[in-house]
Short mmCIF file of C-alpha atoms and ligand atoms in Angstrom, two decimals:
data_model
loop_
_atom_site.label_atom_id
_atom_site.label_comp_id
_atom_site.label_asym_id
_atom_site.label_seq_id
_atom_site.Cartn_x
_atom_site.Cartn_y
_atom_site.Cartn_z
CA UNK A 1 114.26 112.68 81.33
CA UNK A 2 113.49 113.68 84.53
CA UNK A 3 115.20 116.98 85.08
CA UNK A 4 113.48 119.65 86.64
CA UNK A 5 112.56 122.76 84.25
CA UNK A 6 112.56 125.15 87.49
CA UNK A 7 114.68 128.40 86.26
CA UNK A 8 113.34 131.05 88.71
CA UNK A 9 111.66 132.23 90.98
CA UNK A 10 109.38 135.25 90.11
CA UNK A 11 106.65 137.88 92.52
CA UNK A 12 103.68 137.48 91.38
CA UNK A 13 103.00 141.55 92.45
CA UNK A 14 105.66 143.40 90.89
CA UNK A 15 107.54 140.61 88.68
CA UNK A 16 110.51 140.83 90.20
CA UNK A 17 112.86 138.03 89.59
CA UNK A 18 115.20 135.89 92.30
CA UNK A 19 117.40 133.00 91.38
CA UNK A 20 116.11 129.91 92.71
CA UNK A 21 116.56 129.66 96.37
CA UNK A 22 115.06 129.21 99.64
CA UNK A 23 113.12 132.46 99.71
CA UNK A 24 109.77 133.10 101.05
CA UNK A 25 108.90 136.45 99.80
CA UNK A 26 110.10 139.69 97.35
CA UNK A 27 113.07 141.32 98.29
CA UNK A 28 111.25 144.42 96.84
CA UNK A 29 107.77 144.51 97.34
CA UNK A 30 107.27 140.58 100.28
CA UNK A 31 104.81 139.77 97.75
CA UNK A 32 104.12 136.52 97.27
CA UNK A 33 106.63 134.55 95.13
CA UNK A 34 105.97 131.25 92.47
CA UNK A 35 108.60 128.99 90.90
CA UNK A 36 108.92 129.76 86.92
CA UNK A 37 110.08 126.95 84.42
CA UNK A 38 111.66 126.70 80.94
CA UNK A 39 108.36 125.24 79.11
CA UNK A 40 109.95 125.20 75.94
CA UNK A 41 110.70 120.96 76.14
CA UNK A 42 107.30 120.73 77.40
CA UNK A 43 105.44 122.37 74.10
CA UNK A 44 108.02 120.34 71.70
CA UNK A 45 107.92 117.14 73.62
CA UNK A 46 104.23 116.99 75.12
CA UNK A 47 103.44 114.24 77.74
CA UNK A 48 106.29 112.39 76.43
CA UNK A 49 108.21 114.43 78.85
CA UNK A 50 106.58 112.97 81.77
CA UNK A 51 107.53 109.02 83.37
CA UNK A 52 107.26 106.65 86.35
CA UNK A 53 104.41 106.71 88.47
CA UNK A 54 102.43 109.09 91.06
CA UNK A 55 103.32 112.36 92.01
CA UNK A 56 107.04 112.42 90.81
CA UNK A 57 105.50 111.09 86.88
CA UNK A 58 105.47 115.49 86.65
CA UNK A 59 109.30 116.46 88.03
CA UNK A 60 110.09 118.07 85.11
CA UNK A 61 107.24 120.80 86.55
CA UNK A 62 108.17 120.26 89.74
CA UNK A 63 111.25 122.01 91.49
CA UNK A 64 113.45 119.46 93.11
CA UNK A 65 116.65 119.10 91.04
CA UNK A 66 118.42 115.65 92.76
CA UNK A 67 116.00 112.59 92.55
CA UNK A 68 117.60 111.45 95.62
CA UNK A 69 115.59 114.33 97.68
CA UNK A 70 112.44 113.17 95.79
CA UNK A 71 110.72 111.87 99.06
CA UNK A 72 107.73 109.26 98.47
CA UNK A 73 105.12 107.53 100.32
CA UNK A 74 103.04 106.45 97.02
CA UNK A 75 101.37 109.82 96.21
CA UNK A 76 99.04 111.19 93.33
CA UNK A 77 97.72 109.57 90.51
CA UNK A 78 94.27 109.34 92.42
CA UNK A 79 91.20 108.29 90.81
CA UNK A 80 89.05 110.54 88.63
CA UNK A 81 86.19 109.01 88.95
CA UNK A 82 82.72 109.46 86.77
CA UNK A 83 79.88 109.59 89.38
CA UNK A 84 76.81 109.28 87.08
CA UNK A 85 74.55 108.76 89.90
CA UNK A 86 75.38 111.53 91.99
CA UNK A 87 75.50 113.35 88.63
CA UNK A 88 71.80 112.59 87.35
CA UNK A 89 70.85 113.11 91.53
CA UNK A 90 72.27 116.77 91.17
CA UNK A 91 71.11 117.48 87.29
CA UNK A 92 74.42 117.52 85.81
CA UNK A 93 75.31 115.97 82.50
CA UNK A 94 78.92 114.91 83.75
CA UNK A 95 80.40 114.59 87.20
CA UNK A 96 83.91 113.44 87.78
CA UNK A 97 85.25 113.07 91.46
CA UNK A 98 88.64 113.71 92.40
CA UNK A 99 89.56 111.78 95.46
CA UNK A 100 92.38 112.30 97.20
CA UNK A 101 91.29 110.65 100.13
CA UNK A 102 93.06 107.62 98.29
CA UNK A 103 96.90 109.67 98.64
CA UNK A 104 98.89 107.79 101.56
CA UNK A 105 97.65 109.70 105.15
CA UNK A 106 94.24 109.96 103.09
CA UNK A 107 95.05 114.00 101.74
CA UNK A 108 95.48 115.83 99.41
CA UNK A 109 98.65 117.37 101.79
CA UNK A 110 100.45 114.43 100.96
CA UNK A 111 101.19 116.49 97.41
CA UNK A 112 102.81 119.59 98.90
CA UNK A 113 104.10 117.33 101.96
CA UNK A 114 106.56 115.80 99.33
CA UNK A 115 107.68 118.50 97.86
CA UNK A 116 107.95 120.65 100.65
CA UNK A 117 110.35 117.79 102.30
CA UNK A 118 111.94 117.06 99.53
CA UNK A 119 112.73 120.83 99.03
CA UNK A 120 114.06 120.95 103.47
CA UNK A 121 116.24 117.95 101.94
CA UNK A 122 117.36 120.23 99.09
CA UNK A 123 118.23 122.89 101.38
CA UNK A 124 120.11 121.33 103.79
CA UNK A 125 117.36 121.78 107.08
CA UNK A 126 117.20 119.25 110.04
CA UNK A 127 113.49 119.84 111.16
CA UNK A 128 110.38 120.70 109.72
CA UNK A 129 107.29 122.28 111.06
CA UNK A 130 103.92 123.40 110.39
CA UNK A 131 100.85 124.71 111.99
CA UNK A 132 97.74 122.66 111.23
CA UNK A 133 93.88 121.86 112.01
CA UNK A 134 95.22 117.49 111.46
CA UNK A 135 95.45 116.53 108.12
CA UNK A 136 98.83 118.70 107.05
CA UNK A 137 100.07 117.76 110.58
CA UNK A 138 99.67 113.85 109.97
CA UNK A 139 101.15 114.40 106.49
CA UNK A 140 103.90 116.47 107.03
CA UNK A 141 105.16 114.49 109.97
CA UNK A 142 105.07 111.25 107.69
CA UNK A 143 106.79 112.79 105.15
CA UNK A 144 109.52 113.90 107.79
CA UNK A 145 110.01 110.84 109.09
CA UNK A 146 110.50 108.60 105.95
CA UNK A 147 113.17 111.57 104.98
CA UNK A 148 114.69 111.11 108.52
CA UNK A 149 113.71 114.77 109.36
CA UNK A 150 112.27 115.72 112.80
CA UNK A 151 109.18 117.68 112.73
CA UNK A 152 107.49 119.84 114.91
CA UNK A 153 103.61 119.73 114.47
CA UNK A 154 101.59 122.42 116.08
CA UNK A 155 98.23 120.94 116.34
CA UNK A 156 94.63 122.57 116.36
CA UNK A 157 93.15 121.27 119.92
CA UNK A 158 89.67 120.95 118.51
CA UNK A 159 91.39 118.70 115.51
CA UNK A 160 89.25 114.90 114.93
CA UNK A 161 90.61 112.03 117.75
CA UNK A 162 91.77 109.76 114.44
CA UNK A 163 93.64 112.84 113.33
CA UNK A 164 95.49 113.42 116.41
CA UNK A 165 95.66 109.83 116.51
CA UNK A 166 97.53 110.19 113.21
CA UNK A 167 99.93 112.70 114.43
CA UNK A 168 100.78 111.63 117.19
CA UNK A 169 101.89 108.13 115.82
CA UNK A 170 104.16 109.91 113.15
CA UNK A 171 105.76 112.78 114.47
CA UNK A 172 108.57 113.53 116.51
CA UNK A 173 107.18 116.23 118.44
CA UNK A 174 103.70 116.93 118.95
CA UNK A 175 102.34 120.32 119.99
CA UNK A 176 98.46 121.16 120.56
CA UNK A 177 97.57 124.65 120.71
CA UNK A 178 94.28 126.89 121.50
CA UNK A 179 92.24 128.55 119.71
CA UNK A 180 92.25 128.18 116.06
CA UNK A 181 94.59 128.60 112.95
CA UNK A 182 94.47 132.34 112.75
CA UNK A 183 95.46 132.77 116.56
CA UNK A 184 98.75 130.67 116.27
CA UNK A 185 99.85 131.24 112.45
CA UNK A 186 100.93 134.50 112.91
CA UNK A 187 103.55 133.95 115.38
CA UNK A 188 104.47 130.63 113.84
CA UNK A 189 105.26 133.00 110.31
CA UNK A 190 107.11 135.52 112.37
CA UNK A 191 109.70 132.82 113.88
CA UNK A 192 109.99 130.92 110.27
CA UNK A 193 113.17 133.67 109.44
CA UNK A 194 115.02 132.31 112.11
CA UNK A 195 115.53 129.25 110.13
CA UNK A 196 115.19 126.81 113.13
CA UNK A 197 112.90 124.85 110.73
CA UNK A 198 111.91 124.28 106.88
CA UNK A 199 108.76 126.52 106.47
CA UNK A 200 105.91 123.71 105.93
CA UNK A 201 103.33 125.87 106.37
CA UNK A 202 100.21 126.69 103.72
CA UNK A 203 100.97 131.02 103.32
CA UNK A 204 104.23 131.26 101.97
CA UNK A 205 106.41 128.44 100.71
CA UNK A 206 106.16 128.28 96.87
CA UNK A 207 108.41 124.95 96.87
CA UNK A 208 105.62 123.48 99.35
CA UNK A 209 102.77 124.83 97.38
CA UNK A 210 104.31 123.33 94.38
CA UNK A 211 103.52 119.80 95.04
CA UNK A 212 99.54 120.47 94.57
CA UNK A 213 99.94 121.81 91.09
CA UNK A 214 100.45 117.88 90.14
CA UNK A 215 96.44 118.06 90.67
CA UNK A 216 95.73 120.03 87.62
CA UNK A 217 98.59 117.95 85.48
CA UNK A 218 96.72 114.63 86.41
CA UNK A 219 93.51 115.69 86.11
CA UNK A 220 94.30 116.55 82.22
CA UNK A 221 96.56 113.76 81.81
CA UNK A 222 93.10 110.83 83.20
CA UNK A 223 91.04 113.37 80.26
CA UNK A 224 93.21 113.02 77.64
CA UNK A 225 94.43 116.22 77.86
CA UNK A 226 90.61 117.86 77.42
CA UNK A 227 90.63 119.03 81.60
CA UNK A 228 86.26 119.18 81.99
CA UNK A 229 85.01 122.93 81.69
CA UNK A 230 84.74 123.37 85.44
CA UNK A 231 87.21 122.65 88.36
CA UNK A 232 85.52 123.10 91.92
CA UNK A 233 88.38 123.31 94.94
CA UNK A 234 88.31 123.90 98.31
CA UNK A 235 90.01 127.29 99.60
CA UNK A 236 91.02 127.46 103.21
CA UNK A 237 94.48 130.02 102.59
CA UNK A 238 94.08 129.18 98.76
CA UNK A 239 96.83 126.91 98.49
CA UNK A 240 95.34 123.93 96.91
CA UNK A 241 93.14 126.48 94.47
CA UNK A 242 96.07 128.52 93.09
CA UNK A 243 98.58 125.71 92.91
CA UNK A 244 95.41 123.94 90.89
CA UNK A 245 95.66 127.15 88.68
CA UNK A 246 98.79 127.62 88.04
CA UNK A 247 99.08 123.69 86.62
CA UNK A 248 96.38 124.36 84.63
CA UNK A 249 97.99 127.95 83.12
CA UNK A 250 101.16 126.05 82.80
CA UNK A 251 100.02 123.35 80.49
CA UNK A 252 98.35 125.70 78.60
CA UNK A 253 101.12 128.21 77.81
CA UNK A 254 102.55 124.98 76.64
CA UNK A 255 100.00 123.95 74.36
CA UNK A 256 98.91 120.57 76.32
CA UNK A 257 95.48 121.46 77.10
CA UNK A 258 92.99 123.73 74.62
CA UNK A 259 91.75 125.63 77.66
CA UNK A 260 92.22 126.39 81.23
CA UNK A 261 88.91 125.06 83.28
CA UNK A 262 86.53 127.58 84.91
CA UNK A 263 86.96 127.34 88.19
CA UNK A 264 85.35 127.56 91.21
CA UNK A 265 86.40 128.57 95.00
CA UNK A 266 84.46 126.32 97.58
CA UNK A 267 84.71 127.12 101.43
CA UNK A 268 82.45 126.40 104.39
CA UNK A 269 79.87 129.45 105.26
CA UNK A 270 81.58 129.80 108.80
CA UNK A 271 84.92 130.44 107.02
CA UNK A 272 84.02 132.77 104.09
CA UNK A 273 86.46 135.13 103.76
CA UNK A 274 87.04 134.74 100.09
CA UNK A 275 83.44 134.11 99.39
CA UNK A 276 82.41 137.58 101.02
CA UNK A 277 84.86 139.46 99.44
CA UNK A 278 84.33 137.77 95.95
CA UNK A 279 80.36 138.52 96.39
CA UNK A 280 80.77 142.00 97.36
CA UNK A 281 83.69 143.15 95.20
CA UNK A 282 85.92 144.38 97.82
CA UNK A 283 89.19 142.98 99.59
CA UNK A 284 89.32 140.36 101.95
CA UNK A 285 87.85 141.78 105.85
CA UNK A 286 89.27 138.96 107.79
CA UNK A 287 87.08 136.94 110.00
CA UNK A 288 87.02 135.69 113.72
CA UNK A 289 85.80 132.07 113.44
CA UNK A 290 84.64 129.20 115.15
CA UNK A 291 84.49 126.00 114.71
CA UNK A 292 83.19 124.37 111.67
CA UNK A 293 82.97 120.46 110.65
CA UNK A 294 85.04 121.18 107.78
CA UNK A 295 88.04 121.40 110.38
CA UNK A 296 90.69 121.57 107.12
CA UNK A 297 88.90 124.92 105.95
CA UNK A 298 88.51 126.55 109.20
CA UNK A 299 90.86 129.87 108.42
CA UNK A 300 89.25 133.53 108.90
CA UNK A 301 92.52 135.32 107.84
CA UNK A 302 93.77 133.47 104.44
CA UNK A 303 96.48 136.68 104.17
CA UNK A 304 98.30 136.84 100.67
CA UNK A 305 97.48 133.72 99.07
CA UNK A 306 93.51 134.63 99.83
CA UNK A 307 94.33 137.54 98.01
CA UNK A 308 95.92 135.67 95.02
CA UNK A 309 93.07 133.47 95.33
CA UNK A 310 90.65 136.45 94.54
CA UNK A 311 92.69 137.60 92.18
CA UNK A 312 92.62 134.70 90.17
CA UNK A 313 89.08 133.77 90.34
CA UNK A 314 88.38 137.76 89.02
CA UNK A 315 90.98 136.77 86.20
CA UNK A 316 89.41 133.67 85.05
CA UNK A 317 85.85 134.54 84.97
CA UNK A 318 86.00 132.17 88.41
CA UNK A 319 82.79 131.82 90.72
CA UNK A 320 82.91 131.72 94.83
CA UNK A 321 80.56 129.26 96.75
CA UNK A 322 80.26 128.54 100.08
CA UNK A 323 77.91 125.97 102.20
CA UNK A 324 76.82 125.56 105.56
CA UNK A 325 77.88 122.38 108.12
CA UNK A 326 74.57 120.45 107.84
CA UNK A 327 74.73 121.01 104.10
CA UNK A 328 78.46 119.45 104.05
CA UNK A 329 77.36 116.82 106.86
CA UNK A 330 74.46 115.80 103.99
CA UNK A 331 76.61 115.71 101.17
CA UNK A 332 78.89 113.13 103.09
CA UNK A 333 76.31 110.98 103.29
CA UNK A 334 75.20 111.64 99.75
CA UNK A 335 78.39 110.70 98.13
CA UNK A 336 78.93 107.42 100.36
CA UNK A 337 75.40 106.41 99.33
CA UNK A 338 75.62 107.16 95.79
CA UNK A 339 78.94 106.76 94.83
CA UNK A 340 80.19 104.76 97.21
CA UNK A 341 83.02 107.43 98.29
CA UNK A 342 83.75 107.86 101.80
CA UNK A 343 84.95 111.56 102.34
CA UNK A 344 85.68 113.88 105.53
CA UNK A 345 83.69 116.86 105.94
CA UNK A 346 86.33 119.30 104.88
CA UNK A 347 86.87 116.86 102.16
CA UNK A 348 82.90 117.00 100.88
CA UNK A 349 82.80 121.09 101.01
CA UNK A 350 83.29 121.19 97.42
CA UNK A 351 80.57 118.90 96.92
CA UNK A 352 78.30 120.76 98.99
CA UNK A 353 79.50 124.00 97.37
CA UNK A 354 78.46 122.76 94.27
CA UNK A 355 74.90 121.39 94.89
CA UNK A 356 74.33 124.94 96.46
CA UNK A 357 75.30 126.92 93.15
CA UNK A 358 73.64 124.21 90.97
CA UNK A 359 70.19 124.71 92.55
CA UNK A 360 71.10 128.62 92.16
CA UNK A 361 71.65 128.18 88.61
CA UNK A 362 74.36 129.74 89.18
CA UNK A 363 76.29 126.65 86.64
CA UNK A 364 75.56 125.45 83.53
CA UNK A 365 74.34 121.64 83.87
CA UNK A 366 75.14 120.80 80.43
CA UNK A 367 78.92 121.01 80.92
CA UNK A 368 81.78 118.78 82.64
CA UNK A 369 82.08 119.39 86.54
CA UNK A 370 84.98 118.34 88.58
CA UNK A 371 84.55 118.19 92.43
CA UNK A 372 88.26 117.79 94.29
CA UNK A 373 87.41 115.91 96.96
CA UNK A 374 90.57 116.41 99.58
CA UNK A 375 89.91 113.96 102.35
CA UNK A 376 89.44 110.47 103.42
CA UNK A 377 86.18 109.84 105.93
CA UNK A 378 88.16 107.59 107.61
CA UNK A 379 89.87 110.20 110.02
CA UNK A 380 86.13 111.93 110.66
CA UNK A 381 85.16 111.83 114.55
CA UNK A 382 81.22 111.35 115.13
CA UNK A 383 79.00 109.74 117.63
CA UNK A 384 79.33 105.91 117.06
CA UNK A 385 76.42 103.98 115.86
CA UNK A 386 74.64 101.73 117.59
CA UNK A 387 75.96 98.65 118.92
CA UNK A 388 72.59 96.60 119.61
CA UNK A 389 73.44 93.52 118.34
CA UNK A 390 71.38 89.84 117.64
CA UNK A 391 72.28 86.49 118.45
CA UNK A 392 70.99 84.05 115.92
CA UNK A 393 69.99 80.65 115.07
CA UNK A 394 69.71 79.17 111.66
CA UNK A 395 65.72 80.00 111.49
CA UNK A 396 66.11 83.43 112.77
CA UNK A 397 68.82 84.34 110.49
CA UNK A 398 67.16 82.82 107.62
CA UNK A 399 63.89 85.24 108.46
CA UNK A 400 66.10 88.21 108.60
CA UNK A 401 67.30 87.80 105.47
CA UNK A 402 64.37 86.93 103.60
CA UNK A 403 62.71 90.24 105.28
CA UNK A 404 65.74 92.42 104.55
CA UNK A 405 65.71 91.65 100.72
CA UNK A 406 61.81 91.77 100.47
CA UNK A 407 60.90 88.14 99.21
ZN1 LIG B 1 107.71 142.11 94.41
#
């Protein structure tokens, strides 16, 4: 069975309800809208409901009726992996790692990137485009062009050299821009009702967002259906952390899991929007930013879905952390020495998010934490090591290697 249980599509401000569509916001109200299903086959059948591989194992929850549109590269089902030495480094009882730096262009984007291409195939568009700091660039345009879409990719100019490396290689059309996110995403929203493109950008789209809520699903699914007590994602707009949410929310209205996880919003101190407004109990003030390591979070204005964000994380008795960019910078190294996990900086956030609220008590050590780790290292730009090198003879190498393993 691999039917899709999408019936409608519903605001989540003033419940209004819209048949199922290519629709970006409330007729009534623009609030933001998410994709409703029929659960009812879910709570009788269980995981039984659920086959195949990867990311398209959970199209009954996803919203792509034709498996022909079902675009894949190989996504999802990444590792959950138990990190007991970064776990006894930090004081934690349990650590489990989420990395999906192991997803196809190395991102967690690769999630939404398939359903948000498989939902332009659905809907008859040509083109695609999105405005991005690299990774949802590289993703999006891959995506594209196995589904024999064009894409236009509107590029942050300050975005890593493998990234735009990345891009460049897999799109059809390749635009940088200046400044950052904030100072292009506006327009780029305001020309998206013209229809020239599919909408594969992070503030609106719920058929986009959709693909991320396979996160929560597989996380339950590697637990045995008992998710761990905490979930820490990154927030840059909030996509990843309320498509997280609303997986976990769904499997519990269906009876899959005994609980939804606590969890927790990570972003990088000199993109805090969320975090600010979280501490101080008020709205979200957006911010003017620069840059910050953690290119993928680097968003001073995360508009509605910030808002939903907050909203959620007040709901769910949900914490806010952020960290600064030597703090992330550390924690990259930390988790490549420990655990053997090479991660991008904007990946690592959570990480670093977490070792901050940990040494603020702010966490209970005693319970399961789960760190979504969102990027690869292998598309981070930094200063290249050395490149001294030795020429050796039998002797000389013989000495080093005595000398380097202490005997
Ligand atoms: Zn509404």
């Amino acid at each position: 069975m691999t039917d899709s249980l999408a019936s409608h599509l519903a605001c989540i401000e003033c419940g209004a309800t819209l048949p199922l569509g290519y629709r970006l916001e409330c007729e009534k109200c623009r609030g933001l809208l998410e994709l409703v299903y029929d659960l009812a086959p879910l709570g009788r059948q269980g995981p039984a409901l659920f086959t195949g591989a990867g990311l398209w194992r959970y199209a009954p929850v996803l919203p792509i009726a034709d498996p022909a549109h079902r675009v894949t590269l190989g996504e999802g089902m990444t590792p959950l992996l138990d990190c007991p030495r970064l776990a006894a480094r930090l004081g934690v009882r349990r650590l489990l790692l989420k990395f999906e730096g192991a997803n196809p262009t190395g991102t967690v984007k690769d999630r939404s990137s398939a359903t948000a291409v498989a939902a332009a195939l659905q809907f008859g568009f040509a083109a695609t485009s999105v405005v991005s700091s690299g990774n949802a660039g590289s993703s999006i345009a891959a995506y594209s062009a196995r589904a024999g879409l064009r894409s236009l990719i509107f590029a942050y100019e300050r975005a890593s050299a493998p990234k735009l490396l990345h891009m460049a290689a897999t799109t059809t059309d390749l635009v940088l821009y200046r400044g950052v996110y904030d100072d292009l995403i506006g327009l780029w929203d305001r020309l998206v009702g013209e229809r020239l493109f599919f909408d594969c950008g992070a503030s609106r789209n719920a058929y986009k967002h959709e693909g991320k809520k396979t996160l929560a699903y597989e996380i339950a699914e590697q637990t045995g259906w008992r998710p761990p007590d905490v979930v820490v994602a990154p927030v840059a707009v909030g996509e990843t952390f309320t498509a997280t949410v609303r997986g976990f929310r769904e499997m519990h209205a269906a009876g899959l899991i005994p609980r939804v996880p606590r969890m927790v919003a990570a972003q990088a101190a000199r993109a805090n929007a969320v975090v600010r407004a979280f501490r101080d109990g008020t709205v979200i003030t957006p911010l003017k930013i620069g840059y910050t390591v953690a290119e993928g979070l680097a968003a001073g204005d995360p508009g509605r879905k910030g808002a939903w964000t907050l909203a959620l994380l007040r709901a769910g008795r949900g914490l806010a952390g952020d960290a600064e960019d030597d703090e992330i910078l550390a924690a990259q190294t930390t988790l490549a020495r420990t655990e053997g996990v090479w991660a991008g900086p904007t990946g690592v956030a959570t990480l670093a998010v977490l070792t901050r609220l940990l040494a603020a008590k702010a966490l209970d050590p005693a319970q399961t934490i789960c760190v979504i780790v969102s990027e690869t290292g292998l598309k981070t730009e930094a200063v290249t090591p050395s490149r001294a090198a030795t020429a050796f003879d039998f002797d000389s190498l013989r000495r080093l290697v005595l000398e380097r393993l202490g005997r």
